[in-house]
């Protein structure tokens, strides 16, 4: 019988990161052959900024949620 708990799934993070890298490389190659190196560098800097900014936003959200989670633990008696 099914006890309602799903089984543990495999972690495909590394495989997905490799696929993202491969796609990024061929897209950069196509842009480089059509428009040159400068647009590739601009796109790389823009992607780096977006990724860094997303990390900062995510960290702020985690810090903002931490006191609420700690307060909830105190309110329910530590259960």
PDB file of N, CA and C in Angstrom:
ATOM      1  N   UNK A   1       0.832  -1.188   0.000  1.00  0.00           N
ATOM      2  CA  UNK A   1       0.000   0.000   0.000  1.00  0.00           C
ATOM      3  C   UNK A   1       0.872   1.245   0.000  1.00  0.00           C
ATOM      4  N   UNK A   2       0.304   2.304  -0.495  1.00  0.00           N
ATOM      5  CA  UNK A   2       1.001   3.583  -0.517  1.00  0.00           C
ATOM      6  C   UNK A   2       0.729   4.308   0.790  1.00  0.00           C
ATOM      7  N   UNK A   3       1.784   4.667   1.503  1.00  0.00           N
ATOM      8  CA  UNK A   3       1.612   5.344   2.786  1.00  0.00           C
ATOM      9  C   UNK A   3       1.534   6.863   2.648  1.00  0.00           C
ATOM     10  N   UNK A   4       1.474   7.370   1.437  1.00  0.00           N
ATOM     11  CA  UNK A   4       1.301   8.801   1.221  1.00  0.00           C
ATOM     12  C   UNK A   4       2.594   9.592   1.130  1.00  0.00           C
ATOM     13  N   UNK A   5       3.723   8.946   1.356  1.00  0.00           N
ATOM     14  CA  UNK A   5       4.996   9.641   1.291  1.00  0.00           C
ATOM     15  C   UNK A   5       5.678   9.316  -0.036  1.00  0.00           C
ATOM     16  N   UNK A   6       6.019  10.351  -0.815  1.00  0.00           N
ATOM     17  CA  UNK A   6       6.708  10.073  -2.074  1.00  0.00           C
ATOM     18  C   UNK A   6       8.141   9.609  -1.808  1.00  0.00           C
ATOM     19  N   UNK A   7       8.660   8.849  -2.748  1.00  0.00           N
ATOM     20  CA  UNK A   7      10.035   8.384  -2.626  1.00  0.00           C
ATOM     21  C   UNK A   7      10.996   9.533  -2.928  1.00  0.00           C
ATOM     22  N   UNK A   8      12.199   9.396  -2.427  1.00  0.00           N
ATOM     23  CA  UNK A   8      13.232  10.392  -2.677  1.00  0.00           C
ATOM     24  C   UNK A   8      13.578  10.394  -4.165  1.00  0.00           C
ATOM     25  N   UNK A   9      13.694  11.574  -4.740  1.00  0.00           N
ATOM     26  CA  UNK A   9      14.015  11.690  -6.165  1.00  0.00           C
ATOM     27  C   UNK A   9      15.496  12.022  -6.327  1.00  0.00           C
ATOM     28  N   UNK A  10      16.017  11.725  -7.497  1.00  0.00           N
ATOM     29  CA  UNK A  10      17.417  12.011  -7.773  1.00  0.00           C
ATOM     30  C   UNK A  10      17.625  13.509  -7.949  1.00  0.00           C
ATOM     31  N   UNK A  11      18.828  13.957  -7.621  1.00  0.00           N
ATOM     32  CA  UNK A  11      19.182  15.360  -7.748  1.00  0.00           C
ATOM     33  C   UNK A  11      19.841  15.572  -9.116  1.00  0.00           C
ATOM     34  N   UNK A  12      19.177  16.298  -9.977  1.00  0.00           N
ATOM     35  CA  UNK A  12      19.682  16.548 -11.323  1.00  0.00           C
ATOM     36  C   UNK A  12      20.294  17.935 -11.462  1.00  0.00           C
ATOM     37  N   UNK A  13      20.700  18.551 -10.371  1.00  0.00           N
ATOM     38  CA  UNK A  13      21.247  19.905 -10.417  1.00  0.00           C
ATOM     39  C   UNK A  13      22.500  19.968 -11.276  1.00  0.00           C
ATOM     40  N   UNK A  14      23.445  19.072 -11.058  1.00  0.00           N
ATOM     41  CA  UNK A  14      24.692  19.113 -11.829  1.00  0.00           C
ATOM     42  C   UNK A  14      24.441  18.882 -13.312  1.00  0.00           C
ATOM     43  N   UNK A  15      23.581  17.960 -13.645  1.00  0.00           N
ATOM     44  CA  UNK A  15      23.274  17.710 -15.053  1.00  0.00           C
ATOM     45  C   UNK A  15      22.638  18.944 -15.693  1.00  0.00           C
ATOM     46  N   UNK A  16      21.753  19.596 -14.981  1.00  0.00           N
ATOM     47  CA  UNK A  16      21.116  20.799 -15.520  1.00  0.00           C
ATOM     48  C   UNK A  16      22.108  21.939 -15.678  1.00  0.00           C
ATOM     49  N   UNK A  17      23.030  22.082 -14.736  1.00  0.00           N
ATOM     50  CA  UNK A  17      24.043  23.128 -14.861  1.00  0.00           C
ATOM     51  C   UNK A  17      24.955  22.883 -16.061  1.00  0.00           C
ATOM     52  N   UNK A  18      25.303  21.627 -16.319  1.00  0.00           N
ATOM     53  CA  UNK A  18      26.124  21.308 -17.489  1.00  0.00           C
ATOM     54  C   UNK A  18      25.352  21.623 -18.764  1.00  0.00           C
ATOM     55  N   UNK A  19      24.067  21.284 -18.821  1.00  0.00           N
ATOM     56  CA  UNK A  19      23.265  21.595 -20.003  1.00  0.00           C
ATOM     57  C   UNK A  19      23.122  23.098 -20.220  1.00  0.00           C
ATOM     58  N   UNK A  20      22.973  23.848 -19.142  1.00  0.00           N
ATOM     59  CA  UNK A  20      22.905  25.314 -19.262  1.00  0.00           C
ATOM     60  C   UNK A  20      24.214  25.857 -19.810  1.00  0.00           C
ATOM     61  N   UNK A  21      25.346  25.323 -19.310  1.00  0.00           N
ATOM     62  CA  UNK A  21      26.653  25.752 -19.804  1.00  0.00           C
ATOM     63  C   UNK A  21      26.800  25.458 -21.289  1.00  0.00           C
ATOM     64  N   UNK A  22      26.421  24.267 -21.714  1.00  0.00           N
ATOM     65  CA  UNK A  22      26.544  23.899 -23.128  1.00  0.00           C
ATOM     66  C   UNK A  22      25.674  24.802 -24.006  1.00  0.00           C
ATOM     67  N   UNK A  23      24.457  25.066 -23.582  1.00  0.00           N
ATOM     68  CA  UNK A  23      23.586  25.956 -24.355  1.00  0.00           C
ATOM     69  C   UNK A  23      24.149  27.368 -24.409  1.00  0.00           C
ATOM     70  N   UNK A  24      24.681  27.827 -23.298  1.00  0.00           N
ATOM     71  CA  UNK A  24      25.267  29.161 -23.262  1.00  0.00           C
ATOM     72  C   UNK A  24      26.464  29.259 -24.207  1.00  0.00           C
ATOM     73  N   UNK A  25      27.279  28.205 -24.244  1.00  0.00           N
ATOM     74  CA  UNK A  25      28.449  28.223 -25.121  1.00  0.00           C
ATOM     75  C   UNK A  25      28.061  28.280 -26.589  1.00  0.00           C
ATOM     76  N   UNK A  26      27.076  27.483 -27.013  1.00  0.00           N
ATOM     77  CA  UNK A  26      26.739  27.524 -28.435  1.00  0.00           C
ATOM     78  C   UNK A  26      26.017  28.823 -28.794  1.00  0.00           C
ATOM     79  N   UNK A  27      25.225  29.350 -27.860  1.00  0.00           N
ATOM     80  CA  UNK A  27      24.561  30.630 -28.136  1.00  0.00           C
ATOM     81  C   UNK A  27      25.600  31.747 -28.245  1.00  0.00           C
ATOM     82  N   UNK A  28      26.583  31.749 -27.328  1.00  0.00           N
ATOM     83  CA  UNK A  28      27.665  32.737 -27.426  1.00  0.00           C
ATOM     84  C   UNK A  28      28.433  32.568 -28.735  1.00  0.00           C
ATOM     85  N   UNK A  29      28.654  31.320 -29.163  1.00  0.00           N
ATOM     86  CA  UNK A  29      29.358  31.075 -30.425  1.00  0.00           C
ATOM     87  C   UNK A  29      28.605  31.629 -31.622  1.00  0.00           C
ATOM     88  N   UNK A  30      27.298  31.431 -31.644  1.00  0.00           N
ATOM     89  CA  UNK A  30      26.492  31.959 -32.751  1.00  0.00           C
ATOM     90  C   UNK A  30      26.515  33.486 -32.755  1.00  0.00           C
ATOM     91  N   UNK A  31      26.362  34.087 -31.586  1.00  0.00           N
ATOM     92  CA  UNK A  31      26.398  35.554 -31.506  1.00  0.00           C
ATOM     93  C   UNK A  31      27.764  36.069 -31.938  1.00  0.00           C
ATOM     94  N   UNK A  32      28.829  35.387 -31.515  1.00  0.00           N
ATOM     95  CA  UNK A  32      30.179  35.794 -31.865  1.00  0.00           C
ATOM     96  C   UNK A  32      30.391  35.739 -33.385  1.00  0.00           C
ATOM     97  N   UNK A  33      29.921  34.688 -34.032  1.00  0.00           N
ATOM     98  CA  UNK A  33      30.134  34.572 -35.475  1.00  0.00           C
ATOM     99  C   UNK A  33      29.315  35.594 -36.259  1.00  0.00           C
ATOM    100  N   UNK A  34      28.161  35.976 -35.733  1.00  0.00           N
ATOM    101  CA  UNK A  34      27.314  36.917 -36.474  1.00  0.00           C
ATOM    102  C   UNK A  34      27.644  38.373 -36.177  1.00  0.00           C
ATOM    103  N   UNK A  35      27.919  38.718 -34.931  1.00  0.00           N
ATOM    104  CA  UNK A  35      28.101  40.114 -34.572  1.00  0.00           C
ATOM    105  C   UNK A  35      29.447  40.446 -33.937  1.00  0.00           C
ATOM    106  N   UNK A  36      30.262  39.466 -33.643  1.00  0.00           N
ATOM    107  CA  UNK A  36      31.584  39.724 -33.092  1.00  0.00           C
ATOM    108  C   UNK A  36      31.640  39.481 -31.592  1.00  0.00           C
ATOM    109  N   UNK A  37      32.809  39.775 -31.039  1.00  0.00           N
ATOM    110  CA  UNK A  37      33.066  39.483 -29.633  1.00  0.00           C
ATOM    111  C   UNK A  37      32.403  40.489 -28.689  1.00  0.00           C
ATOM    112  N   UNK A  38      32.289  41.737 -29.093  1.00  0.00           N
ATOM    113  CA  UNK A  38      31.763  42.762 -28.186  1.00  0.00           C
ATOM    114  C   UNK A  38      30.349  42.439 -27.676  1.00  0.00           C
ATOM    115  N   UNK A  39      29.399  42.060 -28.536  1.00  0.00           N
ATOM    116  CA  UNK A  39      28.071  41.700 -28.006  1.00  0.00           C
ATOM    117  C   UNK A  39      28.101  40.497 -27.055  1.00  0.00           C
ATOM    118  N   UNK A  40      29.005  39.563 -27.286  1.00  0.00           N
ATOM    119  CA  UNK A  40      29.126  38.415 -26.381  1.00  0.00           C
ATOM    120  C   UNK A  40      29.589  38.887 -25.006  1.00  0.00           C
ATOM    121  N   UNK A  41      30.559  39.783 -24.988  1.00  0.00           N
ATOM    122  CA  UNK A  41      31.048  40.311 -23.711  1.00  0.00           C
ATOM    123  C   UNK A  41      29.965  41.110 -22.982  1.00  0.00           C
ATOM    124  N   UNK A  42      29.201  41.893 -23.733  1.00  0.00           N
ATOM    125  CA  UNK A  42      28.122  42.669 -23.112  1.00  0.00           C
ATOM    126  C   UNK A  42      27.062  41.721 -22.540  1.00  0.00           C
ATOM    127  N   UNK A  43      26.707  40.700 -23.289  1.00  0.00           N
ATOM    128  CA  UNK A  43      25.731  39.729 -22.808  1.00  0.00           C
ATOM    129  C   UNK A  43      26.252  38.984 -21.584  1.00  0.00           C
ATOM    130  N   UNK A  44      27.532  38.629 -21.582  1.00  0.00           N
ATOM    131  CA  UNK A  44      28.126  37.932 -20.436  1.00  0.00           C
ATOM    132  C   UNK A  44      28.102  38.815 -19.184  1.00  0.00           C
ATOM    133  N   UNK A  45      28.422  40.077 -19.332  1.00  0.00           N
ATOM    134  CA  UNK A  45      28.397  41.004 -18.191  1.00  0.00           C
ATOM    135  C   UNK A  45      26.958  41.182 -17.703  1.00  0.00           C
ATOM    136  N   UNK A  46      26.010  41.295 -18.627  1.00  0.00           N
ATOM    137  CA  UNK A  46      24.608  41.443 -18.235  1.00  0.00           C
ATOM    138  C   UNK A  46      24.103  40.205 -17.500  1.00  0.00           C
ATOM    139  N   UNK A  47      24.439  39.018 -17.995  1.00  0.00           N
ATOM    140  CA  UNK A  47      24.033  37.788 -17.312  1.00  0.00           C
ATOM    141  C   UNK A  47      24.668  37.685 -15.928  1.00  0.00           C
ATOM    142  N   UNK A  48      25.934  38.058 -15.824  1.00  0.00           N
ATOM    143  CA  UNK A  48      26.603  38.034 -14.532  1.00  0.00           C
ATOM    144  C   UNK A  48      25.913  38.977 -13.548  1.00  0.00           C
ATOM    145  N   UNK A  49      25.522  40.149 -14.017  1.00  0.00           N
ATOM    146  CA  UNK A  49      24.830  41.111 -13.148  1.00  0.00           C
ATOM    147  C   UNK A  49      23.476  40.566 -12.695  1.00  0.00           C
ATOM    148  N   UNK A  50      22.728  39.975 -13.621  1.00  0.00           N
ATOM    149  CA  UNK A  50      21.409  39.435 -13.283  1.00  0.00           C
ATOM    150  C   UNK A  50      21.535  38.292 -12.270  1.00  0.00           C
ATOM    151  N   UNK A  51      22.490  37.410 -12.478  1.00  0.00           N
ATOM    152  CA  UNK A  51      22.674  36.283 -11.559  1.00  0.00           C
ATOM    153  C   UNK A  51      23.103  36.774 -10.181  1.00  0.00           C
ATOM    154  N   UNK A  52      24.021  37.728 -10.145  1.00  0.00           N
ATOM    155  CA  UNK A  52      24.464  38.288  -8.864  1.00  0.00           C
ATOM    156  C   UNK A  52      23.316  38.984  -8.155  1.00  0.00           C
ATOM    157  N   UNK A  53      22.549  39.746  -8.893  1.00  0.00           N
ATOM    158  CA  UNK A  53      21.416  40.466  -8.310  1.00  0.00           C
ATOM    159  C   UNK A  53      20.365  39.482  -7.772  1.00  0.00           C
ATOM    160  N   UNK A  54      20.112  38.413  -8.505  1.00  0.00           N
ATOM    161  CA  UNK A  54      19.153  37.413  -8.043  1.00  0.00           C
ATOM    162  C   UNK A  54      19.634  36.760  -6.747  1.00  0.00           C
ATOM    163  N   UNK A  55      20.933  36.536  -6.616  1.00  0.00           N
ATOM    164  CA  UNK A  55      21.481  35.984  -5.384  1.00  0.00           C
ATOM    165  C   UNK A  55      21.307  36.918  -4.205  1.00  0.00           C
ATOM    166  N   UNK A  56      21.499  38.205  -4.440  1.00  0.00           N
ATOM    167  CA  UNK A  56      21.318  39.198  -3.374  1.00  0.00           C
ATOM    168  C   UNK A  56      19.863  39.262  -2.941  1.00  0.00           C
ATOM    169  N   UNK A  57      18.945  39.275  -3.891  1.00  0.00           N
ATOM    170  CA  UNK A  57      17.514  39.320  -3.580  1.00  0.00           C
ATOM    171  C   UNK A  57      17.103  38.066  -2.814  1.00  0.00           C
ATOM    172  N   UNK A  58      17.605  36.921  -3.244  1.00  0.00           N
ATOM    173  CA  UNK A  58      17.266  35.667  -2.562  1.00  0.00           C
ATOM    174  C   UNK A  58      17.797  35.662  -1.125  1.00  0.00           C
ATOM    175  N   UNK A  59      19.011  36.156  -0.930  1.00  0.00           N
ATOM    176  CA  UNK A  59      19.579  36.214   0.415  1.00  0.00           C
ATOM    177  C   UNK A  59      18.780  37.154   1.311  1.00  0.00           C
ATOM    178  N   UNK A  60      18.346  38.282   0.765  1.00  0.00           N
ATOM    179  CA  UNK A  60      17.535  39.216   1.554  1.00  0.00           C
ATOM    180  C   UNK A  60      16.208  38.599   1.954  1.00  0.00           C
ATOM    181  N   UNK A  61      15.591  37.877   1.031  1.00  0.00           N
ATOM    182  CA  UNK A  61      14.317  37.233   1.362  1.00  0.00           C
ATOM    183  C   UNK A  61      14.493  36.175   2.444  1.00  0.00           C
ATOM    184  N   UNK A  62      15.589  35.423   2.367  1.00  0.00           N
ATOM    185  CA  UNK A  62      15.839  34.402   3.381  1.00  0.00           C
ATOM    186  C   UNK A  62      16.066  35.047   4.749  1.00  0.00           C
ATOM    187  N   UNK A  63      16.797  36.158   4.770  1.00  0.00           N
ATOM    188  CA  UNK A  63      17.032  36.853   6.038  1.00  0.00           C
ATOM    189  C   UNK A  63      15.744  37.472   6.569  1.00  0.00           C
ATOM    190  N   UNK A  64      14.906  37.964   5.683  1.00  0.00           N
ATOM    191  CA  UNK A  64      13.649  38.568   6.116  1.00  0.00           C
ATOM    192  C   UNK A  64      12.695  37.515   6.670  1.00  0.00           C
ATOM    193  N   UNK A  65      12.739  36.306   6.137  1.00  0.00           N
ATOM    194  CA  UNK A  65      11.862  35.238   6.604  1.00  0.00           C
ATOM    195  C   UNK A  65      12.379  34.560   7.869  1.00  0.00           C
ATOM    196  N   UNK A  66      13.664  34.677   8.157  1.00  0.00           N
ATOM    197  CA  UNK A  66      14.255  33.986   9.310  1.00  0.00           C
ATOM    198  C   UNK A  66      13.646  34.422  10.647  1.00  0.00           C
ATOM    199  N   UNK A  67      13.469  35.717  10.927  1.00  0.00           N
ATOM    200  CA  UNK A  67      12.877  36.082  12.221  1.00  0.00           C
ATOM    201  C   UNK A  67      11.438  35.597  12.372  1.00  0.00           C
ATOM    202  N   UNK A  68      10.686  35.600  11.271  1.00  0.00           N
ATOM    203  CA  UNK A  68       9.310  35.113  11.348  1.00  0.00           C
ATOM    204  C   UNK A  68       9.285  33.638  11.675  1.00  0.00           C
ATOM    205  N   UNK A  69      10.164  32.883  11.069  1.00  0.00           N
ATOM    206  CA  UNK A  69      10.212  31.444  11.319  1.00  0.00           C
ATOM    207  C   UNK A  69      10.651  31.172  12.767  1.00  0.00           C
ATOM    208  N   UNK A  70      11.624  31.939  13.250  1.00  0.00           N
ATOM    209  CA  UNK A  70      12.096  31.759  14.629  1.00  0.00           C
ATOM    210  C   UNK A  70      10.988  32.145  15.606  1.00  0.00           C
ATOM    211  N   UNK A  71      10.247  33.213  15.288  1.00  0.00           N
ATOM    212  CA  UNK A  71       9.148  33.626  16.157  1.00  0.00           C
ATOM    213  C   UNK A  71       8.033  32.607  16.188  1.00  0.00           C
ATOM    214  N   UNK A  72       7.785  31.966  15.059  1.00  0.00           N
ATOM    215  CA  UNK A  72       6.751  30.930  15.008  1.00  0.00           C
ATOM    216  C   UNK A  72       7.150  29.755  15.884  1.00  0.00           C
ATOM    217  N   UNK A  73       8.422  29.425  15.914  1.00  0.00           N
ATOM    218  CA  UNK A  73       8.888  28.325  16.773  1.00  0.00           C
ATOM    219  C   UNK A  73       8.668  28.660  18.239  1.00  0.00           C
ATOM    220  N   UNK A  74       8.866  29.915  18.604  1.00  0.00           N
ATOM    221  CA  UNK A  74       8.702  30.304  19.988  1.00  0.00           C
ATOM    222  C   UNK A  74       7.219  30.334  20.380  1.00  0.00           C
ATOM    223  N   UNK A  75       6.367  30.736  19.441  1.00  0.00           N
ATOM    224  CA  UNK A  75       4.942  30.833  19.755  1.00  0.00           C
ATOM    225  C   UNK A  75       4.277  29.478  19.946  1.00  0.00           C
ATOM    226  N   UNK A  76       4.735  28.470  19.216  1.00  0.00           N
ATOM    227  CA  UNK A  76       4.064  27.174  19.361  1.00  0.00           C
ATOM    228  C   UNK A  76       4.760  26.284  20.386  1.00  0.00           C
ATOM    229  N   UNK A  77       5.594  26.870  21.223  1.00  0.00           N
ATOM    230  CA  UNK A  77       6.206  26.132  22.313  1.00  0.00           C
ATOM    231  C   UNK A  77       7.390  25.293  21.885  1.00  0.00           C
ATOM    232  N   UNK A  78       7.989  25.610  20.733  1.00  0.00           N
ATOM    233  CA  UNK A  78       9.160  24.892  20.267  1.00  0.00           C
ATOM    234  C   UNK A  78       8.850  23.570  19.607  1.00  0.00           C
ATOM    235  N   UNK A  79       7.576  23.311  19.305  1.00  0.00           N
ATOM    236  CA  UNK A  79       7.197  22.046  18.666  1.00  0.00           C
ATOM    237  C   UNK A  79       7.364  22.110  17.191  1.00  0.00           C
TER     238      UNK A  79
END
